[in-house]
Short mmCIF file of C-alpha atoms and ligand atoms in Angstrom, two decimals:
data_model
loop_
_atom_site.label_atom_id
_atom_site.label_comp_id
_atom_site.label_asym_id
_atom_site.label_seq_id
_atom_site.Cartn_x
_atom_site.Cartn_y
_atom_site.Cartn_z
CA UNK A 1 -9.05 25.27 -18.76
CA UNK A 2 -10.64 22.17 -17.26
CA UNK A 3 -8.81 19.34 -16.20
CA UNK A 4 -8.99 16.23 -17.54
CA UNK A 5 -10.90 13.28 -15.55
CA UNK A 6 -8.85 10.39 -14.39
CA UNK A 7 -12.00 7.73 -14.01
CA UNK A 8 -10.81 5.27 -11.22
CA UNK A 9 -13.65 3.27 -11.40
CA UNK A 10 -13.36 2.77 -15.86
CA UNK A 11 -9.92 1.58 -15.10
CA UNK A 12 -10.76 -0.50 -12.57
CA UNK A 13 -13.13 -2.20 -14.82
CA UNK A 14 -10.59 -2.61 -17.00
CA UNK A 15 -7.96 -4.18 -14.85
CA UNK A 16 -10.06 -6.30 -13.52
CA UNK A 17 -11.50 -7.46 -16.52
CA UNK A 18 -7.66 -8.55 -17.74
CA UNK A 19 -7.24 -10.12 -13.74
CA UNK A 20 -9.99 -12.37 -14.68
CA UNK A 21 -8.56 -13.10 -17.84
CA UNK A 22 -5.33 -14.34 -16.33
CA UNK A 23 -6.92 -16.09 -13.44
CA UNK A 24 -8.79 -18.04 -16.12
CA UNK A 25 -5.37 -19.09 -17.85
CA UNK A 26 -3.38 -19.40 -15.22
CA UNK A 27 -6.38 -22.08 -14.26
CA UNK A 28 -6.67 -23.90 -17.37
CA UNK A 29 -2.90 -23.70 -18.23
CA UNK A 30 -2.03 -24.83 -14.80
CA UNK A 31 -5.00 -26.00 -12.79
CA UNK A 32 -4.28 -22.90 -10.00
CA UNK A 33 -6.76 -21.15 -8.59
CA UNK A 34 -5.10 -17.77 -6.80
CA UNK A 35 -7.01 -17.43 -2.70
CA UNK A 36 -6.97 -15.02 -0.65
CA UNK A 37 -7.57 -14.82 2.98
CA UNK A 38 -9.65 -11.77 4.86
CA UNK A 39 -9.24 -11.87 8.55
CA UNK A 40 -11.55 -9.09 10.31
CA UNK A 41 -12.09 -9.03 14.10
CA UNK A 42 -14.60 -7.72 16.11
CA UNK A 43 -17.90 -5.95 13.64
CA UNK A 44 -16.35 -2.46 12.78
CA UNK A 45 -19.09 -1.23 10.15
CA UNK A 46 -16.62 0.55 8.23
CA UNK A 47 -14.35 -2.56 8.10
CA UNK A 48 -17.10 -4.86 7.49
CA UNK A 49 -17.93 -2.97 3.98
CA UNK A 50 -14.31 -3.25 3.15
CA UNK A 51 -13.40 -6.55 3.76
CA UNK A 52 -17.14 -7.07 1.56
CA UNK A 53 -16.18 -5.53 -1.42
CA UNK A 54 -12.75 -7.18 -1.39
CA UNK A 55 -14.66 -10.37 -1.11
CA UNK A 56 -16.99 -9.75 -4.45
CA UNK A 57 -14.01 -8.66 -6.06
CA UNK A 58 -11.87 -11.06 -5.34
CA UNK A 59 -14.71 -13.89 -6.33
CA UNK A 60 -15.72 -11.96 -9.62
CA UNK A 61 -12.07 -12.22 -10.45
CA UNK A 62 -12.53 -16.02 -10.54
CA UNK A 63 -10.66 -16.63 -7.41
CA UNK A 64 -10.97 -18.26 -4.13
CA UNK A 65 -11.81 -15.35 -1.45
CA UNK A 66 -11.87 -16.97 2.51
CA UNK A 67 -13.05 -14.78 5.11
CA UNK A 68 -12.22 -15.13 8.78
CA UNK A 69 -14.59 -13.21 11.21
CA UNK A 70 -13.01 -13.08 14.94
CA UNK A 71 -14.74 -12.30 17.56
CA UNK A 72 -13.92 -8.94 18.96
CA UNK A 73 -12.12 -10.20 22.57
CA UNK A 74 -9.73 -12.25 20.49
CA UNK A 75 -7.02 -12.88 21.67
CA UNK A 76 -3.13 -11.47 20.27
CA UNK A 77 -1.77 -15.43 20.71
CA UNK A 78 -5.72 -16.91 18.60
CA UNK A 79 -5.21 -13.88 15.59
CA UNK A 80 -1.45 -14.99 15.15
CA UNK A 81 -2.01 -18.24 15.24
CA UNK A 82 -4.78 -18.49 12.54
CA UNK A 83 -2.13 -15.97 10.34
CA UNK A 84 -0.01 -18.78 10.78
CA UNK A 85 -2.58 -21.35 9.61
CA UNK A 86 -2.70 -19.01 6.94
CA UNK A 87 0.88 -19.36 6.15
CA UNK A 88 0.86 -23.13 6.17
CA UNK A 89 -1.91 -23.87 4.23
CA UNK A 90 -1.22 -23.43 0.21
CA UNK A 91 -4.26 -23.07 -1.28
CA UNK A 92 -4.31 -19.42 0.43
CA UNK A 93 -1.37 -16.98 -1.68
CA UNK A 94 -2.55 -13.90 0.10
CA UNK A 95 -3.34 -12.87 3.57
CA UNK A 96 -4.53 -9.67 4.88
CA UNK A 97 -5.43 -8.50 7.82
CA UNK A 98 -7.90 -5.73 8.30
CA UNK A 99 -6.94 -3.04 10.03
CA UNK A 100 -7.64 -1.14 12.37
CA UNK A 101 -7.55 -3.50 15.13
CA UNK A 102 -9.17 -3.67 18.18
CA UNK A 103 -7.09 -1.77 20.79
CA UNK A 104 -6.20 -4.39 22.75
CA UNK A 105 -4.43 -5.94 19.95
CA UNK A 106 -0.84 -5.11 18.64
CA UNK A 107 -1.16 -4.79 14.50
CA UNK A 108 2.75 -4.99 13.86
CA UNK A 109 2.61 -8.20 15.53
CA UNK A 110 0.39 -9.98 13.74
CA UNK A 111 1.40 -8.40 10.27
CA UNK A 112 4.99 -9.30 10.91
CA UNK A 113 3.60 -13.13 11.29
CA UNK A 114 2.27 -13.24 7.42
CA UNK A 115 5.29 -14.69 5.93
CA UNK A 116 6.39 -12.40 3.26
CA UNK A 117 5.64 -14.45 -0.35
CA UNK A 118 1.76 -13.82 1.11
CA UNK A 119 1.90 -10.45 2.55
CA UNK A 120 -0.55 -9.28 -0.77
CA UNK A 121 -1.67 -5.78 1.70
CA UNK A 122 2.37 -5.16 1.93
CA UNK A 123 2.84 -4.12 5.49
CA UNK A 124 5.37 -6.55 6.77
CA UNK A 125 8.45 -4.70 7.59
CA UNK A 126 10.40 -6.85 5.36
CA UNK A 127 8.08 -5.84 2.78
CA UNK A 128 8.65 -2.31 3.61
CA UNK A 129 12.39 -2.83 3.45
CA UNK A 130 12.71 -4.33 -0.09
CA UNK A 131 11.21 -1.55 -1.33
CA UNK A 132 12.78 0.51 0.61
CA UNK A 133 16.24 -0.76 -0.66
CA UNK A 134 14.96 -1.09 -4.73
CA UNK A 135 14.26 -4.59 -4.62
CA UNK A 136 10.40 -4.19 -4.21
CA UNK A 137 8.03 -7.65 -3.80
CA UNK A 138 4.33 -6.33 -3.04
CA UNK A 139 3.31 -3.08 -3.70
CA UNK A 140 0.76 -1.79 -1.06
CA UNK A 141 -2.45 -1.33 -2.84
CA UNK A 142 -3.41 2.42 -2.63
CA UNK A 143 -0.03 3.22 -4.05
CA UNK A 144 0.15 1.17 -6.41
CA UNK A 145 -3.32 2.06 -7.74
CA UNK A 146 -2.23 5.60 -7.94
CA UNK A 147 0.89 4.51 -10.00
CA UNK A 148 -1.59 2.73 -12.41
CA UNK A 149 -3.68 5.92 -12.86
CA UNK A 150 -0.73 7.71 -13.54
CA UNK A 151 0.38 5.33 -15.65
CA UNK A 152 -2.56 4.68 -18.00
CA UNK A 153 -3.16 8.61 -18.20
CA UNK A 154 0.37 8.61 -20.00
CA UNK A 155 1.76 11.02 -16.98
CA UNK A 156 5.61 10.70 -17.35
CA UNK A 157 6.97 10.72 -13.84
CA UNK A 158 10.62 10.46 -14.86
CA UNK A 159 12.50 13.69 -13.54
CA UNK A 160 8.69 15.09 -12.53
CA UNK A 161 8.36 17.02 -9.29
CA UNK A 162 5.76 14.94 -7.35
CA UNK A 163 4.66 15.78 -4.48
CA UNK A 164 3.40 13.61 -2.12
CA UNK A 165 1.04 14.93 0.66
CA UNK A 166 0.79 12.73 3.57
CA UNK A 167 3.47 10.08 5.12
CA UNK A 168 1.69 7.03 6.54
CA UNK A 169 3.20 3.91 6.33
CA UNK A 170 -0.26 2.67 4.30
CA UNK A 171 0.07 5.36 1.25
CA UNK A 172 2.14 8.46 1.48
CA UNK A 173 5.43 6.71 2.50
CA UNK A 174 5.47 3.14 0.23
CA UNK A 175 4.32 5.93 -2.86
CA UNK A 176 7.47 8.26 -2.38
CA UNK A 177 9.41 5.15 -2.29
CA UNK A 178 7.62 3.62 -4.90
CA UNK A 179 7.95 6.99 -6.97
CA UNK A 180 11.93 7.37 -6.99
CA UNK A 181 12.55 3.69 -8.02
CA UNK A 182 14.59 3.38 -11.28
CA UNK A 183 12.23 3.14 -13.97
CA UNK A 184 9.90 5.53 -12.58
CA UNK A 185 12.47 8.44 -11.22
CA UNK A 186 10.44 11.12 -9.97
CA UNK A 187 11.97 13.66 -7.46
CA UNK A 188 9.70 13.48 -4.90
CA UNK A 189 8.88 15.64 -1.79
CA UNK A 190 7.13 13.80 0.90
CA UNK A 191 4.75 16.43 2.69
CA UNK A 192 3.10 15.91 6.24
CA UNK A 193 1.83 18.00 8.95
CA UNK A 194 5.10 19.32 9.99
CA UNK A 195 5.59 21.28 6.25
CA UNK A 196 6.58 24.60 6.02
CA UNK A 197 4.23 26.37 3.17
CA UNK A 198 2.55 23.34 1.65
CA UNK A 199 1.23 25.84 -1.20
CA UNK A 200 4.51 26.76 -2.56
CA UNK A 201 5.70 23.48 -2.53
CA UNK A 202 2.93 22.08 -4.12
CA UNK A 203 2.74 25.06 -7.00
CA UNK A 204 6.15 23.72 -7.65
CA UNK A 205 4.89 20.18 -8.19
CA UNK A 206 3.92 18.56 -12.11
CA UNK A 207 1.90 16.09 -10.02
CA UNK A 208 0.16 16.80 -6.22
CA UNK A 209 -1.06 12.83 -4.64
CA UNK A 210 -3.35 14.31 -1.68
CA UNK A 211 -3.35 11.82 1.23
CA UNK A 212 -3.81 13.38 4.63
CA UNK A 213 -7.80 12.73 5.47
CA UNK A 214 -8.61 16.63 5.26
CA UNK A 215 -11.61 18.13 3.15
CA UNK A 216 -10.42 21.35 1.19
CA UNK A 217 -6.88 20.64 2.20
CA UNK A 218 -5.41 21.40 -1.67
CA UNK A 219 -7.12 24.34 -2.87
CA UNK A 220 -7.00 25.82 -6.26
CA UNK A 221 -4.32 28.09 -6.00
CA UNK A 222 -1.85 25.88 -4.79
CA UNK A 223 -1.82 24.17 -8.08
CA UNK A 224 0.01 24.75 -11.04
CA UNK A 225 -1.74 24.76 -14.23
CA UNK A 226 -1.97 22.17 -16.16
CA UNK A 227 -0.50 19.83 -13.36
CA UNK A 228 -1.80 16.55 -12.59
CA UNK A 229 -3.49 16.17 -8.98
CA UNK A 230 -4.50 11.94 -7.72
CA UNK A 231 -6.95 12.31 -4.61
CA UNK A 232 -6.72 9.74 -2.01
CA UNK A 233 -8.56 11.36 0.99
CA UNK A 234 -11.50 9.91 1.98
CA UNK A 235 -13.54 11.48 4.07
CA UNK A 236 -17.17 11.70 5.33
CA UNK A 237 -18.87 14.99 4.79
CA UNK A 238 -21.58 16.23 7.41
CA UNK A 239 -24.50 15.09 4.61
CA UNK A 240 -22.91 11.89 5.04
CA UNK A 241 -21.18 11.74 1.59
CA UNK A 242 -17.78 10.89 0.68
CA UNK A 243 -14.95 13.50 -0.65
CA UNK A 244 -11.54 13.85 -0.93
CA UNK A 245 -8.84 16.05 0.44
CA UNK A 246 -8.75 18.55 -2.81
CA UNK A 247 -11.15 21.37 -3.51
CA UNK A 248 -12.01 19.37 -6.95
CA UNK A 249 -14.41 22.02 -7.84
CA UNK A 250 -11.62 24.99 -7.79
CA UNK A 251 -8.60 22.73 -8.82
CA UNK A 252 -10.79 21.23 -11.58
CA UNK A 253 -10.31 24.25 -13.12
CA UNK A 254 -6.48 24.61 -12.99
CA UNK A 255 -5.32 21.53 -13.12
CA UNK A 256 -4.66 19.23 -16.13
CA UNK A 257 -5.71 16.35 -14.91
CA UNK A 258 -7.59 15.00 -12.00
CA UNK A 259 -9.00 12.36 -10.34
CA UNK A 260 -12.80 12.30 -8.57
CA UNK A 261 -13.18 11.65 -4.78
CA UNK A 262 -14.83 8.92 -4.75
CA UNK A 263 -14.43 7.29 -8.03
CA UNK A 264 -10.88 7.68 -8.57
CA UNK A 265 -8.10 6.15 -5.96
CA UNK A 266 -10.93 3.95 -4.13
CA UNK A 267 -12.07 1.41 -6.88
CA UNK A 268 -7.78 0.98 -7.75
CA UNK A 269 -7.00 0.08 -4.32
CA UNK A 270 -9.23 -3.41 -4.68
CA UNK A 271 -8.07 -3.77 -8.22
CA UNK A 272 -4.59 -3.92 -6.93
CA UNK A 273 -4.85 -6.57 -4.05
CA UNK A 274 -6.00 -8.46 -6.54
CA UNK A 275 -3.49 -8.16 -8.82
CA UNK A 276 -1.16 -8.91 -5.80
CA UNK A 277 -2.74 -12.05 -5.48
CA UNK A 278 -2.77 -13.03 -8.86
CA UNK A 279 0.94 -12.34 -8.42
CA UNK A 280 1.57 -13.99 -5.34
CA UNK A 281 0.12 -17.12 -6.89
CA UNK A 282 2.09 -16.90 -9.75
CA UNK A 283 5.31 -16.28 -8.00
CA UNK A 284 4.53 -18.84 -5.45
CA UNK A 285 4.81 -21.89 -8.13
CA UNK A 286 8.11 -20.71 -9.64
CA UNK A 287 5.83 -18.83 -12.64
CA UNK A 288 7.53 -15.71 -14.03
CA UNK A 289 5.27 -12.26 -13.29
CA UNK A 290 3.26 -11.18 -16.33
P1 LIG B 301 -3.01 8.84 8.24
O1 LIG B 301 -2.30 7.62 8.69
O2 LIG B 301 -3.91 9.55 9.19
O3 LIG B 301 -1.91 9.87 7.72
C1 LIG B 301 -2.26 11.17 7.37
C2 LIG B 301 -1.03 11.93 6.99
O4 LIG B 301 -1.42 13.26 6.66
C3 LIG B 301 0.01 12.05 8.10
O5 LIG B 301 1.28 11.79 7.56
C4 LIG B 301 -0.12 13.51 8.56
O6 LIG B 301 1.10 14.09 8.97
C5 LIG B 301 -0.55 14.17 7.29
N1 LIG B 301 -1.25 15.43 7.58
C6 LIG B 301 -2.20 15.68 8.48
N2 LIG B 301 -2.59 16.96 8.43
C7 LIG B 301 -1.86 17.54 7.47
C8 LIG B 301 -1.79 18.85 6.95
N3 LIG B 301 -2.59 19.83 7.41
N4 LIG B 301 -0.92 19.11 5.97
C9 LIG B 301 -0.12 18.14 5.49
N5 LIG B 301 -0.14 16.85 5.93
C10 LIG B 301 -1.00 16.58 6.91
O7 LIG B 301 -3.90 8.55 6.96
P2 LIG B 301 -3.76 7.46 5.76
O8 LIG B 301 -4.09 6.12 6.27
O9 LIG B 301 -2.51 7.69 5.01
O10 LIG B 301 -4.97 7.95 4.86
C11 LIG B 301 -5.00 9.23 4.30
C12 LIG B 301 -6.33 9.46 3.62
O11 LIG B 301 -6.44 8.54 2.55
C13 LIG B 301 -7.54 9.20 4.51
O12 LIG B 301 -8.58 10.07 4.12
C14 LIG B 301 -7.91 7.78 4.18
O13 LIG B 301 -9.29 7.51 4.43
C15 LIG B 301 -7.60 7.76 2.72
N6 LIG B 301 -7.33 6.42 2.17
C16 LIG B 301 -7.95 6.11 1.01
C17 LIG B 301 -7.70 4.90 0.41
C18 LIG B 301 -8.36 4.59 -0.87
O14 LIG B 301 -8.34 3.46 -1.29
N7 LIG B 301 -8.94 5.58 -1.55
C19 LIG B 301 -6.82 3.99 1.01
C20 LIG B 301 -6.16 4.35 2.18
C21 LIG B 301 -6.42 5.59 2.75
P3 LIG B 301 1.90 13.59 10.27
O15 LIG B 301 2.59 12.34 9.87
O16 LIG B 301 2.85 14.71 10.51
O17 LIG B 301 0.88 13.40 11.34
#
């Protein structure tokens, strides 16, 4: 058997296309135009590209994208005080902040400064905690690009065994939350480096969400057939191409369905900031979420 593909990047098209679509009503029913705000400091390449694409998307969308570029001996005091320009300043319904930071800076800080009805990238704490206790506002983007997938591939997670490999507070942790919320009730077994026999609890899994940063971490015979397996690794192989954490060429052929590495989680992640934003705009102005 061959596993199905789960094409991140057709879906993204897709979503985006209907983002656009509500941006444009949301303009002409209501004269609002959704912004978000990038702040990057210092000239990390790799954080550079990202804030980039965000930035195209975000303008294709048909909304207002700002970019802040800080110089890399910013100070903590100068960053939190332009988040809390940020804050003030309404045509701006998202902030994020890219991270990493330099070293000298402290990241909690500064996230815990976007006030919450902004915090579109989801890592305030008090973002954190509403999901945490069921009463979700943002959904941090990765995750909740990898419940989309799931969702528009018509996998049921309700009473599923997922298993989540991988607890950072960016995608592993916010998913397994995200996961065993009524309405989406998956059991859920959050997986990290500390795991006891990753294989057998992953053969025991419907769906496998890989997110460690490991090449050829989830091999073939770790998955059951005909589960589904969502691929968030990315990582640089020594050609210089990208891959995932899963052996896609030996699960391919076990599982039922699959997403690419690249192609699949990547091109959701920007669809769903977006989507934030659209939200946060919405929400912002009283309007009810679509
Ligand atoms: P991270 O903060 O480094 O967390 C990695 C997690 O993997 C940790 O919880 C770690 O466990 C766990 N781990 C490490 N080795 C393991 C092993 N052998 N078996 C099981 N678990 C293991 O990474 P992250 O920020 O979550 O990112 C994970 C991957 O996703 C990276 O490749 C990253 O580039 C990628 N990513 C992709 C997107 C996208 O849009 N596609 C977005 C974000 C991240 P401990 O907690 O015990 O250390």
């Amino acid at each position: 058997m061959t596993a199905r593909i789960l094409d991140g990047k057709a879906l993204a098209t897709e979503v985006r296309a209907r983002i656009a679509d509500d941006v444009a009503a949301l303009r002409a029913e209501h004269g609002i135009v959704p912004g978000l705000a990038a702040v990057l400091v210092g000239e990390d390449p790799a954080s550079q590209v990202y804030v980039g694409m965000k930035h195209r998307a975000t303008e294709a969308a048909g909304m207002v994208s700002r970019q802040h570029v800080l110089p890399i001996d910013t100070t903590q005091e100068a960053l939190e005080a332009l988040v809390g320009e940020l804050n003030d300043d309404d045509a701006i319904d998202g902030i994020l902040v890219q991270l990493p930071l330099p070293a000298h800076l402290d990241p909690r800080g500064v996230v815990e400064r976007i006030v919450p009805d902004k915090d579109v990238d989801a890592l305030n704490p008090y973002t954190a905690g509403r999901l945490a206790t069921g009463d979700p506002t943002f959904f941090s983007a990765t995750p909740y690009g990898v419940l989309e997938i799931l969702a528009h591939a018509g996998v049921e997670t309700a009473g599923a065994h997922v298993v989540v490999v991988g607890r950072s507070n960016l995608v592993g942790r916010p998913l397994s939350v995200m996961l065993t919320l009524k309405g989406r009730d998956a059991t859920v077994t959050l997986a990290h480096s500390r795991t006891r026999d990753l294989g057998a609890i992953c053969r025991s899994a419907d769906v496998i969400v890989a997110a460690v940063g490991r090449i050829g971490l989830i091999t073939a015979d770790m998955v059951r057939p005909g589960a589904t397996v969502i691929d968030v690794g990315t990582n640089r192989k020594d050609d210089g191409k990208l891959t995932g954490d899963v052996d896609f060429e030996g699960v391919v052929e076990v599982a039922g369905a699959i997403t690419p590495a690249p192609g699949g989680v990547g091109p959701m992640t920007v669809t769903m900031l977006l989507q934030n934003t659209l939200e946060a705009a919405r929400a912002r102005r009283g309007l009810p979420r679509r």
